[in-house]
């Protein structure tokens, strides 16, 4: 399509005169916007092409951004001159920025990556993009020219970590330069176009104080959490996908004493501990020949030889559960990890299954006994249907009764309904049980007000 034809199609919807079946004003406006978007995409391709003709690619990499921007501005000027199309200044600047993003960055993803309010970016094929803002998913107008364009951007992301996606390795985990976590999966596994999921890295992590102010955790429960960490209880954070497990783990870690040596183990480094003495470890996938893999399990074992005061495992998902429990049981108390599960009970059965995955020959009963003696507290969190994250339950393990692990709930978020705006209604309450760990805390000189556990207590005084 030549510029002239494109321009014509932009003008056409506007020129359609009134008639019996004429589109509504909104339809016309939408049609016009779409046609203009198509035209802009085409214009970008042309600018791109001319730019490559003028400057060779190898040079481009070395030129400063401003210099390329000037060059692009000139090309844009020439092109628009030929075509006599009017672009206002803002449109022109956006166009130059888009071309720059394409050349030097990740194209259409750049504005979303820069937008601080966006926490997740989900690309479902070249023309469907969703983002998460304030806990809620929304579709955005961002799109790629075509599937090939999207694939090119994906290759750009994964090549930065020395990998590539193709038919023989159709899915890959990667990380952006700023630490954002990326997963890409392409054809033939992705049926309707490549899928890209980005969990953005927030430069300023959500702190416990933030969580209190967002209403995720009442201040009084946060006090108990602080005591739990200071008293070196072993903690499991349980929750579904994107419920805020990693975020809470990070916030809890802020209660750890500066003087302790912390070893963190993750598949993809996300934790941002504030202490000075943190030894960070990250797993490594196998290379193309299938060699060199280092698993979380290997790292947990290695961590034990690193004289850690505490081990923080980003997410426990397989055989490393066994080694983690061993560590908790043998003097590395105060260790923490997260598990993907929907209830505290469910978290324990997941861990039991994971012990099975370690290949260690151990009876279900002894596995449970291991769990019961290693873990002190399970914190269940969840993402409510309105997008808010809440601490749903805080439970403590109290031992075994026969073959069953005994557990008691100390605090819960009791959901009562929804208001007209669709917001989940409910309140935090104490179950009325003074936790067994309160005694343990007391012996360490950490005193918790017994009134905290009174079911009549208002945990969220306003
Ligand atoms: N209490 C909270 N209030 C608001 N947003 C939150 C809260 N906790 C986490 N988030 C946001 O929710 C998103 C998911 O958080 P996080 O990565 O901690 O979840 P996760 O459970 O570890 O997810 P995954 O299952 O993918 O590992 C992040 O963008 C984070 O900023
Ligand atoms: Mg996580």
CSV table of C-alpha atoms and ligand atoms in Angstrom, one decimal:
chain,number,residue,atom,x,y,z
A,1,UNK,CA,0.0,0.0,0.0
A,2,UNK,CA,1.4,3.4,-0.9
A,3,UNK,CA,1.2,6.3,1.5
A,4,UNK,CA,-1.5,7.9,-0.7
A,5,UNK,CA,-3.7,4.8,-0.5
A,6,UNK,CA,-3.3,4.6,3.2
A,7,UNK,CA,-4.1,8.2,3.6
A,8,UNK,CA,-7.2,7.8,1.5
A,9,UNK,CA,-8.5,5.0,3.7
A,10,UNK,CA,-8.0,7.2,6.6
A,11,UNK,CA,-10.1,9.9,5.1
A,12,UNK,CA,-12.8,7.7,3.8
A,13,UNK,CA,-14.8,6.8,6.9
A,14,UNK,CA,-15.2,10.5,7.5
A,15,UNK,CA,-16.5,11.2,4.0
A,16,UNK,CA,-19.2,8.6,4.2
A,17,UNK,CA,-22.3,10.7,3.9
A,18,UNK,CA,-25.5,10.2,5.9
A,19,UNK,CA,-27.6,7.3,4.8
A,20,UNK,CA,-30.2,4.8,6.0
A,21,UNK,CA,-27.5,2.4,7.2
A,22,UNK,CA,-24.8,4.9,7.9
A,23,UNK,CA,-22.6,4.1,10.9
A,24,UNK,CA,-23.1,6.0,14.2
A,25,UNK,CA,-20.8,8.8,15.1
A,26,UNK,CA,-19.0,6.5,17.6
A,27,UNK,CA,-18.5,3.8,15.0
A,28,UNK,CA,-17.2,6.4,12.6
A,29,UNK,CA,-14.8,7.7,15.2
A,30,UNK,CA,-13.6,4.2,16.1
A,31,UNK,CA,-13.1,3.4,12.4
A,32,UNK,CA,-11.2,6.5,11.9
A,33,UNK,CA,-9.0,5.9,14.9
A,34,UNK,CA,-8.2,2.4,13.7
A,35,UNK,CA,-7.4,3.4,10.2
A,36,UNK,CA,-5.2,6.1,11.6
A,37,UNK,CA,-3.4,3.6,13.8
A,38,UNK,CA,-2.8,1.4,10.8
A,39,UNK,CA,-1.5,4.3,8.8
A,40,UNK,CA,0.9,5.2,11.7
A,41,UNK,CA,2.2,1.7,11.8
A,42,UNK,CA,2.9,1.8,8.1
A,43,UNK,CA,4.6,5.1,8.5
A,44,UNK,CA,6.8,3.7,11.2
A,45,UNK,CA,7.9,0.9,8.9
A,46,UNK,CA,8.8,3.4,6.2
A,47,UNK,CA,10.8,5.5,8.6
A,48,UNK,CA,12.5,2.5,9.8
A,49,UNK,CA,13.5,1.4,6.3
A,50,UNK,CA,14.8,4.8,5.4
A,51,UNK,CA,16.7,5.1,8.6
A,52,UNK,CA,18.5,1.8,7.9
A,53,UNK,CA,19.3,3.1,4.4
A,54,UNK,CA,20.8,6.3,5.8
A,55,UNK,CA,22.7,4.9,8.7
A,56,UNK,CA,24.2,1.4,8.7
A,57,UNK,CA,22.9,-0.9,11.5
A,58,UNK,CA,26.3,-1.5,13.1
A,59,UNK,CA,26.7,2.3,13.4
A,60,UNK,CA,23.2,2.7,14.9
A,61,UNK,CA,24.1,0.6,17.9
A,62,UNK,CA,26.9,3.0,18.7
A,63,UNK,CA,25.1,6.3,18.1
A,64,UNK,CA,23.7,8.2,21.1
A,65,UNK,CA,19.9,8.2,21.4
A,66,UNK,CA,19.6,11.9,20.7
A,67,UNK,CA,21.5,11.7,17.5
A,68,UNK,CA,19.3,8.9,16.2
A,69,UNK,CA,16.2,10.9,17.4
A,70,UNK,CA,17.4,13.9,15.3
A,71,UNK,CA,17.9,11.6,12.3
A,72,UNK,CA,14.5,10.1,12.7
A,73,UNK,CA,12.9,13.6,13.0
A,74,UNK,CA,14.4,14.5,9.7
A,75,UNK,CA,13.1,11.5,8.0
A,76,UNK,CA,9.7,12.0,9.4
A,77,UNK,CA,9.8,15.6,8.2
A,78,UNK,CA,10.8,14.5,4.7
A,79,UNK,CA,8.2,11.8,4.5
A,80,UNK,CA,5.4,14.0,5.7
A,81,UNK,CA,6.6,16.7,3.3
A,82,UNK,CA,6.2,14.3,0.4
A,83,UNK,CA,2.9,13.2,1.6
A,84,UNK,CA,1.6,16.6,2.8
A,85,UNK,CA,0.1,15.0,5.8
A,86,UNK,CA,-0.4,17.0,8.9
A,87,UNK,CA,0.8,15.7,12.2
A,88,UNK,CA,0.7,17.9,15.2
A,89,UNK,CA,3.7,18.3,17.4
A,90,UNK,CA,2.7,15.7,20.0
A,91,UNK,CA,1.9,13.1,17.3
A,92,UNK,CA,5.2,13.7,15.7
A,93,UNK,CA,7.1,13.3,19.0
A,94,UNK,CA,5.2,10.1,19.7
A,95,UNK,CA,6.1,8.8,16.3
A,96,UNK,CA,9.8,9.6,16.8
A,97,UNK,CA,9.7,8.0,20.2
A,98,UNK,CA,8.0,4.9,18.8
A,99,UNK,CA,10.6,4.4,16.1
A,100,UNK,CA,13.3,4.9,18.7
A,101,UNK,CA,11.7,2.3,21.0
A,102,UNK,CA,11.6,-0.1,18.1
A,103,UNK,CA,15.2,0.4,17.2
A,104,UNK,CA,16.7,0.6,20.7
A,105,UNK,CA,14.2,-1.0,22.9
A,106,UNK,CA,11.3,-3.4,22.9
A,107,UNK,CA,9.0,-1.6,20.6
A,108,UNK,CA,5.4,-1.3,21.6
A,109,UNK,CA,6.2,-2.7,25.0
A,110,UNK,CA,8.4,0.3,25.9
A,111,UNK,CA,5.6,2.7,27.0
A,112,UNK,CA,4.1,-0.1,29.2
A,113,UNK,CA,7.5,-0.8,30.7
A,114,UNK,CA,7.9,2.8,31.5
A,115,UNK,CA,4.4,3.2,33.0
A,116,UNK,CA,4.9,2.8,36.7
A,117,UNK,CA,1.3,1.9,37.3
A,118,UNK,CA,1.5,-1.2,35.2
A,119,UNK,CA,2.6,-4.3,37.2
A,120,UNK,CA,2.1,-7.1,34.6
A,121,UNK,CA,2.1,-7.1,30.8
A,122,UNK,CA,0.4,-10.0,29.1
A,123,UNK,CA,0.6,-10.3,25.3
A,124,UNK,CA,-1.8,-12.9,23.8
A,125,UNK,CA,-0.8,-12.8,20.1
A,126,UNK,CA,0.3,-9.7,18.2
A,127,UNK,CA,-3.0,-7.7,18.6
A,128,UNK,CA,-4.2,-8.5,22.1
A,129,UNK,CA,-2.4,-7.0,25.0
A,130,UNK,CA,-3.6,-6.8,28.6
A,131,UNK,CA,-1.9,-5.1,31.6
A,132,UNK,CA,-2.5,-5.2,35.3
A,133,UNK,CA,-3.0,-2.0,37.2
A,134,UNK,CA,-3.9,-1.8,40.8
A,135,UNK,CA,-4.6,-5.5,40.8
A,136,UNK,CA,-7.0,-5.4,37.9
A,137,UNK,CA,-6.5,-6.6,34.3
A,138,UNK,CA,-7.4,-4.3,31.5
A,139,UNK,CA,-7.0,-4.5,27.8
A,140,UNK,CA,-4.8,-1.8,26.2
A,141,UNK,CA,-4.6,-0.5,22.6
A,142,UNK,CA,-0.9,-1.7,22.3
A,143,UNK,CA,-0.4,-4.0,19.4
A,144,UNK,CA,2.4,-5.4,17.2
A,145,UNK,CA,2.3,-5.1,13.4
A,146,UNK,CA,2.0,-8.8,13.0
A,147,UNK,CA,3.1,-12.1,14.6
A,148,UNK,CA,6.6,-11.7,13.0
A,149,UNK,CA,7.0,-8.4,14.8
A,150,UNK,CA,6.0,-9.9,18.1
A,151,UNK,CA,8.4,-12.8,17.6
A,152,UNK,CA,11.2,-10.4,16.8
A,153,UNK,CA,10.7,-8.5,20.1
A,154,UNK,CA,10.6,-11.9,21.9
A,155,UNK,CA,13.9,-12.9,20.3
A,156,UNK,CA,15.3,-9.6,21.3
A,157,UNK,CA,14.3,-10.2,25.0
A,158,UNK,CA,15.6,-13.7,25.2
A,159,UNK,CA,18.8,-13.2,23.2
A,160,UNK,CA,19.8,-10.7,25.9
A,161,UNK,CA,20.1,-13.7,28.3
A,162,UNK,CA,21.8,-15.8,25.7
A,163,UNK,CA,18.8,-17.9,24.7
A,164,UNK,CA,16.5,-18.2,21.7
A,165,UNK,CA,13.0,-19.4,21.1
A,166,UNK,CA,12.1,-21.5,18.1
A,167,UNK,CA,10.2,-24.7,17.3
A,168,UNK,CA,12.7,-26.8,19.0
A,169,UNK,CA,12.7,-24.8,22.3
A,170,UNK,CA,9.3,-23.0,22.1
A,171,UNK,CA,9.2,-21.7,25.7
A,172,UNK,CA,11.7,-19.7,27.7
A,173,UNK,CA,12.2,-17.8,30.9
A,174,UNK,CA,14.2,-14.6,30.7
A,175,UNK,CA,14.7,-11.4,32.6
A,176,UNK,CA,14.8,-7.8,31.3
A,177,UNK,CA,17.7,-5.5,32.1
A,178,UNK,CA,15.7,-3.9,34.9
A,179,UNK,CA,15.0,-7.2,36.5
A,180,UNK,CA,11.4,-7.8,35.2
A,181,UNK,CA,10.6,-11.5,34.9
A,182,UNK,CA,9.6,-12.7,31.4
A,183,UNK,CA,8.1,-15.9,30.1
A,184,UNK,CA,7.6,-16.4,26.4
A,185,UNK,CA,5.9,-19.4,24.6
A,186,UNK,CA,5.5,-19.6,20.9
A,187,UNK,CA,4.1,-21.9,18.2
A,188,UNK,CA,3.5,-24.8,18.0
A,189,UNK,CA,2.7,-24.8,21.8
A,190,UNK,CA,1.0,-21.4,21.7
A,191,UNK,CA,-1.9,-22.0,19.3
A,192,UNK,CA,-3.2,-18.5,18.5
A,193,UNK,CA,0.1,-16.6,18.3
A,194,UNK,CA,3.0,-16.1,20.7
A,195,UNK,CA,2.3,-15.5,24.3
A,196,UNK,CA,4.4,-13.2,26.4
A,197,UNK,CA,4.0,-12.6,30.1
A,198,UNK,CA,6.0,-10.0,32.0
A,199,UNK,CA,5.9,-9.5,35.7
A,200,UNK,CA,7.4,-6.0,36.1
A,201,UNK,CA,10.1,-5.4,38.6
A,202,UNK,CA,9.1,-2.5,40.9
A,203,UNK,CA,12.1,-0.4,41.8
A,204,UNK,CA,10.5,0.4,45.1
A,205,UNK,CA,9.2,-2.8,46.6
A,206,UNK,CA,6.0,-2.9,48.5
A,207,UNK,CA,6.8,-2.6,52.2
A,208,UNK,CA,4.9,-3.9,55.2
A,209,UNK,CA,3.9,-0.3,55.8
A,210,UNK,CA,2.5,-0.1,52.3
A,211,UNK,CA,0.6,-3.4,52.8
A,212,UNK,CA,-0.9,-2.0,56.0
A,213,UNK,CA,-2.0,1.2,54.2
A,214,UNK,CA,-3.5,-0.8,51.3
A,215,UNK,CA,-5.5,-2.7,53.8
A,216,UNK,CA,-3.8,-6.0,52.9
A,217,UNK,CA,-2.7,-6.7,56.5
A,218,UNK,CA,-3.9,-4.9,59.7
A,219,UNK,CA,-1.2,-3.1,61.6
A,220,UNK,CA,-1.8,-5.4,64.6
A,221,UNK,CA,-1.3,-8.5,62.6
A,222,UNK,CA,1.8,-7.0,61.1
A,223,UNK,CA,3.1,-6.6,64.7
A,224,UNK,CA,2.6,-10.4,65.2
A,225,UNK,CA,4.4,-11.0,61.9
A,226,UNK,CA,7.3,-9.0,63.0
A,227,UNK,CA,7.5,-10.9,66.3
A,228,UNK,CA,7.3,-14.2,64.3
A,229,UNK,CA,10.3,-13.2,62.1
A,230,UNK,CA,12.3,-11.8,65.0
A,231,UNK,CA,11.8,-15.0,67.1
A,232,UNK,CA,13.1,-17.0,64.1
A,233,UNK,CA,10.0,-19.1,63.5
A,234,UNK,CA,9.9,-21.0,60.2
A,235,UNK,CA,7.4,-19.5,57.9
A,236,UNK,CA,5.6,-20.6,54.8
A,237,UNK,CA,3.7,-18.1,52.7
A,238,UNK,CA,0.9,-19.8,50.7
A,239,UNK,CA,-1.1,-18.2,47.9
A,240,UNK,CA,-2.2,-18.5,44.3
A,241,UNK,CA,-0.5,-17.1,41.2
A,242,UNK,CA,0.2,-13.4,41.6
A,243,UNK,CA,-1.4,-13.3,45.0
A,244,UNK,CA,1.6,-11.4,46.4
A,245,UNK,CA,3.8,-14.3,47.9
A,246,UNK,CA,7.1,-12.9,46.7
A,247,UNK,CA,6.1,-9.4,47.8
A,248,UNK,CA,5.2,-10.5,51.3
A,249,UNK,CA,8.3,-12.6,51.6
A,250,UNK,CA,10.3,-9.5,50.7
A,251,UNK,CA,8.4,-7.4,53.2
A,252,UNK,CA,8.8,-9.9,56.0
A,253,UNK,CA,12.5,-10.1,55.4
A,254,UNK,CA,12.8,-6.5,56.4
A,255,UNK,CA,12.3,-7.7,60.0
A,256,UNK,CA,15.4,-9.7,60.0
A,257,UNK,CA,18.3,-8.4,62.0
A,258,UNK,CA,21.1,-6.6,60.1
A,259,UNK,CA,23.7,-8.7,61.8
A,260,UNK,CA,22.4,-12.0,60.3
A,261,UNK,CA,23.8,-13.7,57.2
A,262,UNK,CA,20.9,-14.4,54.8
A,263,UNK,CA,21.2,-16.7,51.8
A,264,UNK,CA,18.5,-16.3,49.2
A,265,UNK,CA,17.7,-18.9,46.6
A,266,UNK,CA,15.5,-18.2,43.6
A,267,UNK,CA,14.7,-19.4,40.1
A,268,UNK,CA,14.6,-15.9,38.9
A,269,UNK,CA,16.0,-13.3,41.3
A,270,UNK,CA,13.1,-11.1,42.4
A,271,UNK,CA,13.7,-10.5,46.1
A,272,UNK,CA,15.1,-7.1,47.1
A,273,UNK,CA,16.4,-7.5,50.6
A,274,UNK,CA,17.4,-4.3,52.4
A,275,UNK,CA,20.1,-5.8,54.6
A,276,UNK,CA,23.8,-5.6,53.7
A,277,UNK,CA,24.7,-9.2,54.4
A,278,UNK,CA,22.7,-11.1,51.8
A,279,UNK,CA,24.2,-13.8,49.6
A,280,UNK,CA,22.0,-14.2,46.5
A,281,UNK,CA,21.8,-17.4,44.5
A,282,UNK,CA,19.9,-18.1,41.3
A,283,UNK,CA,19.3,-21.4,39.5
A,284,UNK,CA,20.5,-22.0,36.0
A,285,UNK,CA,18.6,-23.9,33.3
A,286,UNK,CA,20.4,-26.5,31.2
A,287,UNK,CA,22.2,-25.3,28.1
A,288,UNK,CA,21.3,-26.3,24.5
A,289,UNK,CA,23.1,-29.7,24.9
A,290,UNK,CA,21.0,-30.3,28.0
A,291,UNK,CA,23.9,-29.9,30.4
A,292,UNK,CA,24.9,-27.6,33.3
A,293,UNK,CA,21.5,-27.3,35.0
A,294,UNK,CA,21.7,-26.1,38.6
A,295,UNK,CA,18.4,-26.7,40.5
A,296,UNK,CA,17.0,-25.0,43.6
A,297,UNK,CA,17.7,-28.3,45.4
A,298,UNK,CA,21.4,-28.1,44.5
A,299,UNK,CA,21.5,-24.5,45.8
A,300,UNK,CA,19.7,-25.3,49.1
A,301,UNK,CA,22.2,-28.1,49.7
A,302,UNK,CA,25.1,-25.7,48.9
A,303,UNK,CA,23.6,-22.9,51.0
A,304,UNK,CA,23.9,-25.2,54.1
A,305,UNK,CA,27.7,-25.1,53.6
A,306,UNK,CA,27.7,-21.3,53.4
A,307,UNK,CA,27.1,-20.7,57.1
A,308,UNK,CA,23.8,-19.0,56.7
A,309,UNK,CA,21.8,-17.7,59.6
A,310,UNK,CA,18.7,-17.9,57.5
A,311,UNK,CA,17.8,-19.4,54.2
A,312,UNK,CA,15.1,-17.7,52.1
A,313,UNK,CA,13.8,-19.8,49.2
A,314,UNK,CA,11.8,-17.7,46.8
A,315,UNK,CA,9.4,-20.5,45.9
A,316,UNK,CA,9.4,-24.1,46.9
A,317,UNK,CA,8.0,-26.2,44.1
A,318,UNK,CA,9.8,-29.6,44.0
A,319,UNK,CA,12.3,-31.8,45.7
A,320,UNK,CA,14.1,-28.9,47.4
A,321,UNK,CA,11.2,-29.0,49.9
A,322,UNK,CA,12.9,-31.9,51.6
A,323,UNK,CA,16.3,-30.1,52.0
A,324,UNK,CA,14.5,-26.9,53.1
A,325,UNK,CA,12.7,-28.8,55.9
A,326,UNK,CA,16.0,-30.4,56.9
A,327,UNK,CA,17.6,-27.0,57.1
A,328,UNK,CA,14.7,-25.7,59.2
A,329,UNK,CA,15.0,-28.7,61.4
A,330,UNK,CA,18.7,-28.4,61.9
A,331,UNK,CA,19.4,-25.0,63.2
A,332,UNK,CA,18.6,-22.7,60.3
A,333,UNK,CA,15.4,-21.6,61.9
A,334,UNK,CA,13.9,-18.4,60.8
A,335,UNK,CA,13.9,-19.7,57.3
A,336,UNK,CA,11.1,-18.8,54.9
A,337,UNK,CA,9.7,-19.8,51.6
A,338,UNK,CA,6.5,-19.6,49.6
A,339,UNK,CA,4.2,-22.3,48.2
A,340,UNK,CA,1.6,-22.2,45.5
A,341,UNK,CA,-1.6,-23.3,47.3
A,342,UNK,CA,-5.1,-22.1,48.1
A,343,UNK,CA,-5.4,-22.9,51.8
A,344,UNK,CA,-2.9,-23.5,54.6
A,345,UNK,CA,-3.9,-27.2,54.7
A,346,UNK,CA,-3.4,-27.4,50.9
A,347,UNK,CA,0.1,-25.9,51.4
A,348,UNK,CA,1.0,-28.7,53.7
A,349,UNK,CA,-0.2,-31.4,51.3
A,350,UNK,CA,1.7,-29.7,48.5
A,351,UNK,CA,4.9,-29.8,50.6
A,352,UNK,CA,4.2,-33.4,51.3
A,353,UNK,CA,3.9,-34.1,47.6
A,354,UNK,CA,7.1,-32.2,46.9
A,355,UNK,CA,9.0,-34.3,49.5
A,356,UNK,CA,7.9,-37.2,47.3
A,357,UNK,CA,9.4,-35.6,44.3
A,358,UNK,CA,12.8,-35.5,46.0
A,359,UNK,CA,13.1,-39.2,45.4
A,360,UNK,CA,14.0,-39.7,49.1
A,361,UNK,CA,12.5,-42.9,50.4
A,362,UNK,CA,10.4,-41.7,53.3
A,363,UNK,CA,6.9,-42.8,54.5
A,364,UNK,CA,4.0,-40.3,54.3
A,365,UNK,CA,3.8,-40.3,58.0
A,366,UNK,CA,7.5,-39.4,58.5
A,367,UNK,CA,7.2,-36.8,55.8
A,368,UNK,CA,4.3,-35.3,57.8
A,369,UNK,CA,6.3,-35.5,61.0
A,370,UNK,CA,9.1,-33.6,59.3
A,371,UNK,CA,6.8,-30.9,58.2
A,372,UNK,CA,5.1,-30.7,61.6
A,373,UNK,CA,8.4,-30.2,63.4
A,374,UNK,CA,10.0,-27.9,60.8
A,375,UNK,CA,7.2,-25.4,60.0
A,376,UNK,CA,5.8,-23.1,62.6
A,377,UNK,CA,3.5,-20.7,60.8
A,378,UNK,CA,1.6,-20.7,57.5
A,379,UNK,CA,0.5,-17.3,56.2
A,380,UNK,CA,-2.2,-17.6,53.5
A,381,UNK,CA,-2.7,-14.7,51.2
A,382,UNK,CA,-5.0,-14.2,48.2
A,383,UNK,CA,-6.0,-11.9,45.4
A,384,UNK,CA,-9.7,-11.1,45.9
A,385,UNK,CA,-12.0,-10.9,42.9
A,386,UNK,CA,-11.8,-7.1,43.0
A,387,UNK,CA,-8.0,-7.3,42.6
A,388,UNK,CA,-7.0,-6.4,46.2
A,389,UNK,CA,-4.5,-8.6,48.0
A,390,UNK,CA,-5.3,-9.7,51.5
A,391,UNK,CA,-3.8,-11.8,54.2
A,392,UNK,CA,-6.6,-14.5,54.4
A,393,UNK,CA,-5.3,-16.5,57.3
A,394,UNK,CA,-2.4,-16.9,59.8
A,395,UNK,CA,-2.2,-20.4,61.2
A,396,UNK,CA,0.3,-22.2,63.4
A,397,UNK,CA,1.3,-25.8,63.3
A,398,UNK,CA,0.9,-27.4,66.7
A,399,UNK,CA,2.2,-31.0,66.2
A,400,UNK,CA,0.7,-34.3,65.1
A,401,UNK,CA,-2.4,-36.3,66.1
A,402,UNK,CA,-2.1,-39.8,64.8
A,403,UNK,CA,-1.2,-39.4,61.1
A,404,UNK,CA,-2.5,-35.8,60.8
A,405,UNK,CA,-0.7,-32.6,61.3
A,406,UNK,CA,-2.5,-30.3,63.7
A,407,UNK,CA,-3.0,-26.7,62.9
A,408,UNK,CA,-4.9,-23.8,64.4
A,409,UNK,CA,-5.9,-20.5,62.9
A,410,UNK,CA,-5.0,-17.4,64.8
A,411,UNK,CA,-6.2,-14.6,62.5
A,412,UNK,CA,-8.4,-14.7,59.4
A,413,UNK,CA,-10.1,-12.4,57.0
A,414,UNK,CA,-13.8,-13.1,57.1
A,415,UNK,CA,-15.5,-12.3,53.8
A,416,UNK,CA,-19.1,-11.2,54.3
A,417,UNK,CA,-20.2,-10.2,50.8
A,418,UNK,CA,-19.8,-7.6,48.1
A,419,UNK,CA,-20.9,-4.0,47.8
A,420,UNK,CA,-22.6,-2.5,44.7
A,421,UNK,CA,-19.2,-1.5,43.3
A,422,UNK,CA,-18.2,-5.2,43.3
A,423,UNK,CA,-15.7,-4.7,46.2
A,424,UNK,CA,-15.3,-7.6,48.5
A,425,UNK,CA,-16.5,-6.8,52.0
A,426,UNK,CA,-15.2,-8.4,55.1
A,427,UNK,CA,-13.1,-7.9,58.2
A,428,UNK,CA,-10.1,-9.3,59.9
A,429,UNK,CA,-10.7,-11.2,63.1
A,430,UNK,CA,-8.8,-13.1,65.7
A,431,UNK,CA,-10.0,-16.7,66.2
A,432,UNK,CA,-9.7,-16.3,70.0
A,433,UNK,CA,-6.8,-18.6,70.4
A,434,UNK,CA,-3.6,-17.6,72.1
A,435,UNK,CA,-0.9,-19.1,69.8
A,436,UNK,CA,1.5,-21.7,71.2
A,437,UNK,CA,4.3,-19.7,69.7
A,438,UNK,CA,3.4,-16.8,72.1
A,439,UNK,CA,5.1,-18.8,74.8
A,440,UNK,CA,8.2,-19.4,72.6
A,441,UNK,CA,8.3,-15.7,71.9
A,442,UNK,CA,8.0,-14.8,75.6
A,443,UNK,CA,11.0,-16.9,76.4
A,444,UNK,CA,12.9,-14.8,73.9
A,445,UNK,CA,11.7,-11.6,75.5
A,446,UNK,CA,9.3,-10.7,72.8
A,447,UNK,CA,6.0,-9.9,74.4
A,448,UNK,CA,2.7,-9.8,72.5
A,449,UNK,CA,-0.3,-8.1,74.0
A,450,UNK,CA,-2.8,-11.0,74.8
A,451,UNK,CA,-5.6,-8.7,73.7
A,452,UNK,CA,-4.4,-9.1,70.1
A,453,UNK,CA,-5.8,-12.6,70.1
A,454,UNK,CA,-9.2,-11.7,71.6
A,455,UNK,CA,-12.0,-12.3,69.0
A,456,UNK,CA,-13.8,-9.2,70.3
A,457,UNK,CA,-10.7,-7.0,69.5
A,458,UNK,CA,-11.0,-4.6,66.7
A,459,UNK,CA,-8.0,-5.4,64.5
A,460,UNK,CA,-8.6,-2.4,62.2
A,461,UNK,CA,-9.5,0.5,64.4
A,462,UNK,CA,-10.3,3.6,62.3
B,1,LIG,N1,-0.4,-6.2,49.1
B,1,LIG,C1,-0.4,-5.9,47.8
B,1,LIG,N2,-1.1,-4.8,47.4
B,1,LIG,C2,-1.1,-4.5,46.1
B,1,LIG,N3,-0.3,-5.1,45.1
B,1,LIG,C3,0.4,-6.1,45.5
B,1,LIG,C4,0.4,-6.6,46.9
B,1,LIG,N4,1.2,-7.7,46.9
B,1,LIG,C5,1.7,-7.9,45.7
B,1,LIG,N5,1.2,-7.0,44.8
B,1,LIG,C6,1.5,-6.9,43.4
B,1,LIG,O1,1.0,-8.0,42.8
B,1,LIG,C7,1.8,-8.6,41.8
B,1,LIG,C8,2.2,-10.0,42.1
B,1,LIG,O2,3.0,-10.0,43.3
B,1,LIG,P1,4.0,-11.2,43.6
B,1,LIG,O3,5.0,-11.3,42.5
B,1,LIG,O4,4.5,-10.9,44.9
B,1,LIG,O5,3.0,-12.4,43.5
B,1,LIG,P2,3.4,-14.0,43.6
B,1,LIG,O6,2.3,-14.6,44.4
B,1,LIG,O7,4.8,-14.1,44.1
B,1,LIG,O8,3.3,-14.3,42.1
B,1,LIG,P3,3.8,-15.6,41.3
B,1,LIG,O9,2.8,-16.7,41.6
B,1,LIG,O10,3.8,-15.2,39.9
B,1,LIG,O11,5.2,-15.9,41.8
B,1,LIG,C9,3.0,-7.6,41.8
B,1,LIG,O12,2.9,-6.8,40.7
B,1,LIG,C10,3.0,-6.9,43.1
B,1,LIG,O13,3.5,-5.6,43.0
B,2,LIG,MG1,6.4,-15.1,43.2
